[in-house]
Coordinates of C-alpha atoms in Angstrom, one line a residue:
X1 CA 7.3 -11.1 -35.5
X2 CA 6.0 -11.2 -32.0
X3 CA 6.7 -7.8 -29.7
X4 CA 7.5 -8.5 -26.4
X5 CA 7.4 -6.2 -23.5
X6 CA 9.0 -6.5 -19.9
X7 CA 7.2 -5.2 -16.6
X8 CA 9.7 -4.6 -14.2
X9 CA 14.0 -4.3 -14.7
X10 CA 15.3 -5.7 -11.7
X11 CA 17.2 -8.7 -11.3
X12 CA 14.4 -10.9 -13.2
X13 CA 13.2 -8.3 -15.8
X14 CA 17.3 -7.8 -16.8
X15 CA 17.7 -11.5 -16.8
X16 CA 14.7 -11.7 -19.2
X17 CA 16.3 -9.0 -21.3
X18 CA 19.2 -10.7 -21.4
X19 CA 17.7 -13.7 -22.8
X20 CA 16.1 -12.6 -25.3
X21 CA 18.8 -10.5 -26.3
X22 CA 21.3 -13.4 -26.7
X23 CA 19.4 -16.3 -27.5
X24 CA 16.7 -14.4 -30.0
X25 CA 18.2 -15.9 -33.1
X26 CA 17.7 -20.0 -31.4
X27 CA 14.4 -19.0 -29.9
X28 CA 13.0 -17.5 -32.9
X29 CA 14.0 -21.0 -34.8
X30 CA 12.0 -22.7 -32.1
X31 CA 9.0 -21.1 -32.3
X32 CA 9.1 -20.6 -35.7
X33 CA 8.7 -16.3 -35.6
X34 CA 11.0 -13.4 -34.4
X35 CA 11.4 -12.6 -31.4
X36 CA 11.3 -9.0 -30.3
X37 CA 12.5 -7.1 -26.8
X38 CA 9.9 -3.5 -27.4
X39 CA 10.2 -2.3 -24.3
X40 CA 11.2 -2.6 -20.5
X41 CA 8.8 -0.9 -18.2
X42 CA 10.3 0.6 -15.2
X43 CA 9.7 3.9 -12.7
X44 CA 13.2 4.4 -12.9
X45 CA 15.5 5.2 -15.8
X46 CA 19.0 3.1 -16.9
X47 CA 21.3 5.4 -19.1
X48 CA 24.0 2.7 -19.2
X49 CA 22.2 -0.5 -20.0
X50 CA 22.0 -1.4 -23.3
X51 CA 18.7 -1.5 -23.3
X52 CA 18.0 2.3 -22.2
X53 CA 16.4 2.9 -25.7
X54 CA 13.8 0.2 -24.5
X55 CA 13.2 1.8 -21.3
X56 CA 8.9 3.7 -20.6
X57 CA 7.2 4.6 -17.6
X58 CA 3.7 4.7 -18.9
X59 CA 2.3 1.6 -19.3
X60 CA -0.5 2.3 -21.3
X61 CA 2.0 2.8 -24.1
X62 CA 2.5 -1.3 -24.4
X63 CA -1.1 -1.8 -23.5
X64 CA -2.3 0.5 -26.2
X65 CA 0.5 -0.9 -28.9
X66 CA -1.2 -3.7 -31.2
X67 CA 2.3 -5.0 -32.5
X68 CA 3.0 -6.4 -28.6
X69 CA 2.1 -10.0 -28.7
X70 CA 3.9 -10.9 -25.1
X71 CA 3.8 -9.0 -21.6
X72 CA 6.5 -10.5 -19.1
X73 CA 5.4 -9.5 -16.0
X74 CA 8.5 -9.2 -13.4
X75 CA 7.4 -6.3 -11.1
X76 CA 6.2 -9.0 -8.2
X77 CA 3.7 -8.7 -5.5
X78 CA -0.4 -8.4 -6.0
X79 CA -0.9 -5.4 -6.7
X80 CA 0.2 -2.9 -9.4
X81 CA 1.4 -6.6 -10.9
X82 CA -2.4 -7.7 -10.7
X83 CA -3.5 -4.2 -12.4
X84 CA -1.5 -4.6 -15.2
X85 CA -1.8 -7.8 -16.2
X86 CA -5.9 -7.4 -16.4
X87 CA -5.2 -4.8 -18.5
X88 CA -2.5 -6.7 -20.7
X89 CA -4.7 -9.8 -20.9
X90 CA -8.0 -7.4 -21.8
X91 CA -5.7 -5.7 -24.4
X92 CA -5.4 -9.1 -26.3
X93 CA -2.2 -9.7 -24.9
X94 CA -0.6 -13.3 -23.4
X95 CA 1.0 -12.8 -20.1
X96 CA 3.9 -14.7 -18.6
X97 CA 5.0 -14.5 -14.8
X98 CA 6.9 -15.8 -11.8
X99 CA 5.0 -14.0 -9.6
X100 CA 4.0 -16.7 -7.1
X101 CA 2.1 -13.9 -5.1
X102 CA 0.1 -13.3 -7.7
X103 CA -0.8 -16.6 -9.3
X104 CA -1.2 -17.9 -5.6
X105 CA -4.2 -15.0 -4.6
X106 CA -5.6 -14.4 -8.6
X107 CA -4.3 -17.0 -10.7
X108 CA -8.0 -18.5 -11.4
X109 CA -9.0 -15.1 -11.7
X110 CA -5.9 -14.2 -14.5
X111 CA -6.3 -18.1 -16.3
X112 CA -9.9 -17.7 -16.7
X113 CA -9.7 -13.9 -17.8
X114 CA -6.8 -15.3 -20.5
X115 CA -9.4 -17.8 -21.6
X116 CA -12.2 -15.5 -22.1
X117 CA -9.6 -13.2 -24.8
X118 CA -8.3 -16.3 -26.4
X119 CA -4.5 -15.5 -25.0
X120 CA -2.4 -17.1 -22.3
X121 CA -1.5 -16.2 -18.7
X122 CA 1.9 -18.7 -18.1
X123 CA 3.2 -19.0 -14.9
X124 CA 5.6 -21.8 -15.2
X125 CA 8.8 -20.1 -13.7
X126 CA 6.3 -19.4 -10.1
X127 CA 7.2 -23.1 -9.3
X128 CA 10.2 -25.1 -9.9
X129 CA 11.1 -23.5 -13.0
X130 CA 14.2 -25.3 -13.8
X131 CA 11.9 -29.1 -13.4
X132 CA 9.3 -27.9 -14.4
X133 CA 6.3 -29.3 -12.4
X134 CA 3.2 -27.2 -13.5
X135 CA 2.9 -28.0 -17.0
X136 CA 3.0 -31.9 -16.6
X137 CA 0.4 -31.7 -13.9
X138 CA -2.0 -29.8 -16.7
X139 CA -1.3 -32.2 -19.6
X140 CA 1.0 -35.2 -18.9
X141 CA -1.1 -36.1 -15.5
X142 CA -4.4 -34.4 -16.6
X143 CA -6.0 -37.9 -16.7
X144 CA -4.8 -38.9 -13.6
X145 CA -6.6 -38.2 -10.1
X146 CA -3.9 -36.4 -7.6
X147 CA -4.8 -36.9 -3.9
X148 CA -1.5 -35.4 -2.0
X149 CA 1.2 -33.2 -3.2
X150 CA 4.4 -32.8 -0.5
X151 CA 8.1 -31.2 -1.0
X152 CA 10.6 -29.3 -0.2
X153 CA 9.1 -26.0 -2.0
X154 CA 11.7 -23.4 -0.6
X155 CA 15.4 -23.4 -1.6
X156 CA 16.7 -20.8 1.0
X157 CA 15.2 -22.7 3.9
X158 CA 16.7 -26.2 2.8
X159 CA 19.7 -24.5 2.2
X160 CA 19.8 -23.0 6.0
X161 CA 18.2 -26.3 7.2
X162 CA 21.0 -27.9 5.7
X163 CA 23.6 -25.9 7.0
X164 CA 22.3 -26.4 10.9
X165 CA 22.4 -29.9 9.8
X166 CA 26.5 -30.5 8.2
X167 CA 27.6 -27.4 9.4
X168 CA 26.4 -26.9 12.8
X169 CA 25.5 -23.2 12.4
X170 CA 23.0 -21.2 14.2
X171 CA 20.3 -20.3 12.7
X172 CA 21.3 -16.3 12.1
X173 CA 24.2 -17.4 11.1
X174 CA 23.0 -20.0 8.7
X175 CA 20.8 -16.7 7.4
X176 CA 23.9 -14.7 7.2
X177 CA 25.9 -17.2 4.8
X178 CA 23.1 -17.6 2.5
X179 CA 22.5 -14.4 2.1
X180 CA 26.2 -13.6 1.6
X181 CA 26.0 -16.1 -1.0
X182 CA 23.1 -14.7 -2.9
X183 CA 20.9 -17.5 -1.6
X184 CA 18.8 -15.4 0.7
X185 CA 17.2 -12.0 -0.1
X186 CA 18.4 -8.9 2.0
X187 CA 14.9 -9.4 3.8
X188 CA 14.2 -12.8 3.6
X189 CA 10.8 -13.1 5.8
X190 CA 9.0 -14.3 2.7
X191 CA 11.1 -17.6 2.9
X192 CA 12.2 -18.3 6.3
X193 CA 8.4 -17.4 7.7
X194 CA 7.5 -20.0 5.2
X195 CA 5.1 -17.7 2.9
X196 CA 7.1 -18.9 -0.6
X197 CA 6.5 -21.8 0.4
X198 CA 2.7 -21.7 1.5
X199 CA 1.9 -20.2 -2.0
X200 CA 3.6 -22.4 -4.1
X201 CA 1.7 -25.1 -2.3
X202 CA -1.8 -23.1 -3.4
X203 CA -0.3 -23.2 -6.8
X204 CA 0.2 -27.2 -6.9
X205 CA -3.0 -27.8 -5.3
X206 CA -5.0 -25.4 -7.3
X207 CA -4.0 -26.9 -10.2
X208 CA -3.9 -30.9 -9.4
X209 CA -7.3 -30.6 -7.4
X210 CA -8.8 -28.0 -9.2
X211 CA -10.0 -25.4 -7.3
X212 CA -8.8 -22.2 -6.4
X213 CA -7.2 -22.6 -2.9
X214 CA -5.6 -19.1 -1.5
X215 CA -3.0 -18.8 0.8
X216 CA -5.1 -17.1 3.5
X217 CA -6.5 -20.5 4.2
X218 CA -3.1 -22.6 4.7
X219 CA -1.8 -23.1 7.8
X220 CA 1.9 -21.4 7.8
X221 CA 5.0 -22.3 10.1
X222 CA 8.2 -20.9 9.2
X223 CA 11.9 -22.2 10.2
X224 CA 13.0 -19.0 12.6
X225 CA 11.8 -20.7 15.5
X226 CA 14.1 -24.0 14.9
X227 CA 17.2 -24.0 17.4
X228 CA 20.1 -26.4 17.1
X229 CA 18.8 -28.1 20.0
X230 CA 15.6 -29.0 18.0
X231 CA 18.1 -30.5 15.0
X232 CA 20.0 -32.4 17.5
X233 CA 16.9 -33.7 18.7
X234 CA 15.9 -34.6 15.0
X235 CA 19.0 -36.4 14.6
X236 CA 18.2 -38.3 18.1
X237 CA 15.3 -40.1 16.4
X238 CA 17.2 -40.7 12.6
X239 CA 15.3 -37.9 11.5
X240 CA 16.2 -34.5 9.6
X241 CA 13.8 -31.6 10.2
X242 CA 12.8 -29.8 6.7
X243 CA 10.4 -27.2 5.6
X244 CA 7.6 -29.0 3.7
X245 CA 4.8 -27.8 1.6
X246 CA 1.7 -30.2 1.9
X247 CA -2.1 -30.7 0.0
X248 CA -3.9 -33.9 0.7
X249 CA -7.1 -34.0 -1.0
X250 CA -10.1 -35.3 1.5
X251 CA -12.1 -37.3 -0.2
X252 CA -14.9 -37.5 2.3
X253 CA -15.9 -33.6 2.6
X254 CA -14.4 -32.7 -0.6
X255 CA -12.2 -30.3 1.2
X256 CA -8.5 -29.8 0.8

């Protein structure tokens, strides 16, 4: 049977829960062992979830259990996130995240640490997680020499961008749907100033040029500064105006 523990009981932590919850039974066939939910790691108490029995505030209770095979770390930021997960990988322990913070500014740090205790530090969720992207560029393209990654890395910006666009809207009011419509977090700076995106970028380019790259060396533009005059403009020339992440690899310094 394989323990796992959850970092974190927001809106991630309780999805996770929930998972694991309903869909033990198929997931356990998968993998071909039980599934466990331990315990749910939180400052803050929940006396009507149904997982309140679940519910610590010391972490060095999962850290110091052996039976805890699995740490699912949903607390976010680089931090207190960073802290414990050294300690869960040091403690034997596999580690699985979405934390794009994190695995942008101490990923290489985290993967190697993993390697060196024979566990795993997963971070497939941090980008595209419903593609997914970062596992094909480790195996499926792992023979294959990547020069330049470019997307649309952000789905609240696209989703404002796109509203300017059909719709017309300002900008603050573009904001203002999408974050009636759960699209946009109540402070949305890390997407519209274009830091999701800028880490996720790190993320790709780490991996497909292999090298840590952190964000504090990317260039970062966000969207609050586009007008519907600039979009008109945009549409002037055939043209659509959209918030990119972009890596090209330069060949000729080695430099990214």
């Amino acid at each position: 049977m394989v323990n796992v523990a959850i970092l974190g009981f927001g809106t991630v932590g309780s999805g996770v829960a929930e998972v694991i919850e309903k869909n033990g039974r198929h997931i356990s066939e998968k993998v071909s062992n039980r599934i466990a939910l331990k315990y749910i790691l939180d400052v803050r108490d929940f006396p009507d979830s149904p997982f309140a029995d679940r519910v610590i505030h010391d972490f060095s209770i999962i850290e110091n259990d052996p039976t805890v095979g699995v740490v699912v770390e949903t607390i976010g930021g680089a931090t207190i996130a960073r802290e414990f997960t050294r300690r869960a990988l040091m403690a034997g322990k596999s580690v699985v995240t979405s934390n794009k913070e994190l695995v942008a500014t101490h990923g290489y740090e985290l993967m190697q640490l993993a390697k060196e205790k024979n566990v795993s530090y997963l971070f497939e969720a941090s980008v595209g997680g419903g593609i997914p992207i970062l596992k094909p560029i480790r195996t499926c393209l792992a023979a294959n020499e990547l020069t330049q990654i470019t997307g649309i890395l952000n789905g609240t910006t696209n989703y404002i961008l796109t509203r300017m666009i059909r719709a017309g809207l300002s900008f603050e009011d573009a904001l203002k749907e999408a974050q009636a419509n759960g699209y946009a977090e109540r402070n949305p700076a890390a997407d519209i100033e274009g830091h999701d995106a800028c880490r996720k970028i790190c993320i790709l380019a780490s991996l497909s040029f292999g090298r840590q790259i952190s964000p504090d060396q990317v260039p970062t533009e966000g969207i609050t500064s586009i007008t519907l005059a600039d979009v008109d403009y945009a549409r002037s020339a055939g043209m659509k105006i959209k918030l990119l992440g972009r890596a090209i690899r330069r060949e000729s310094d080695d430099r990214v």
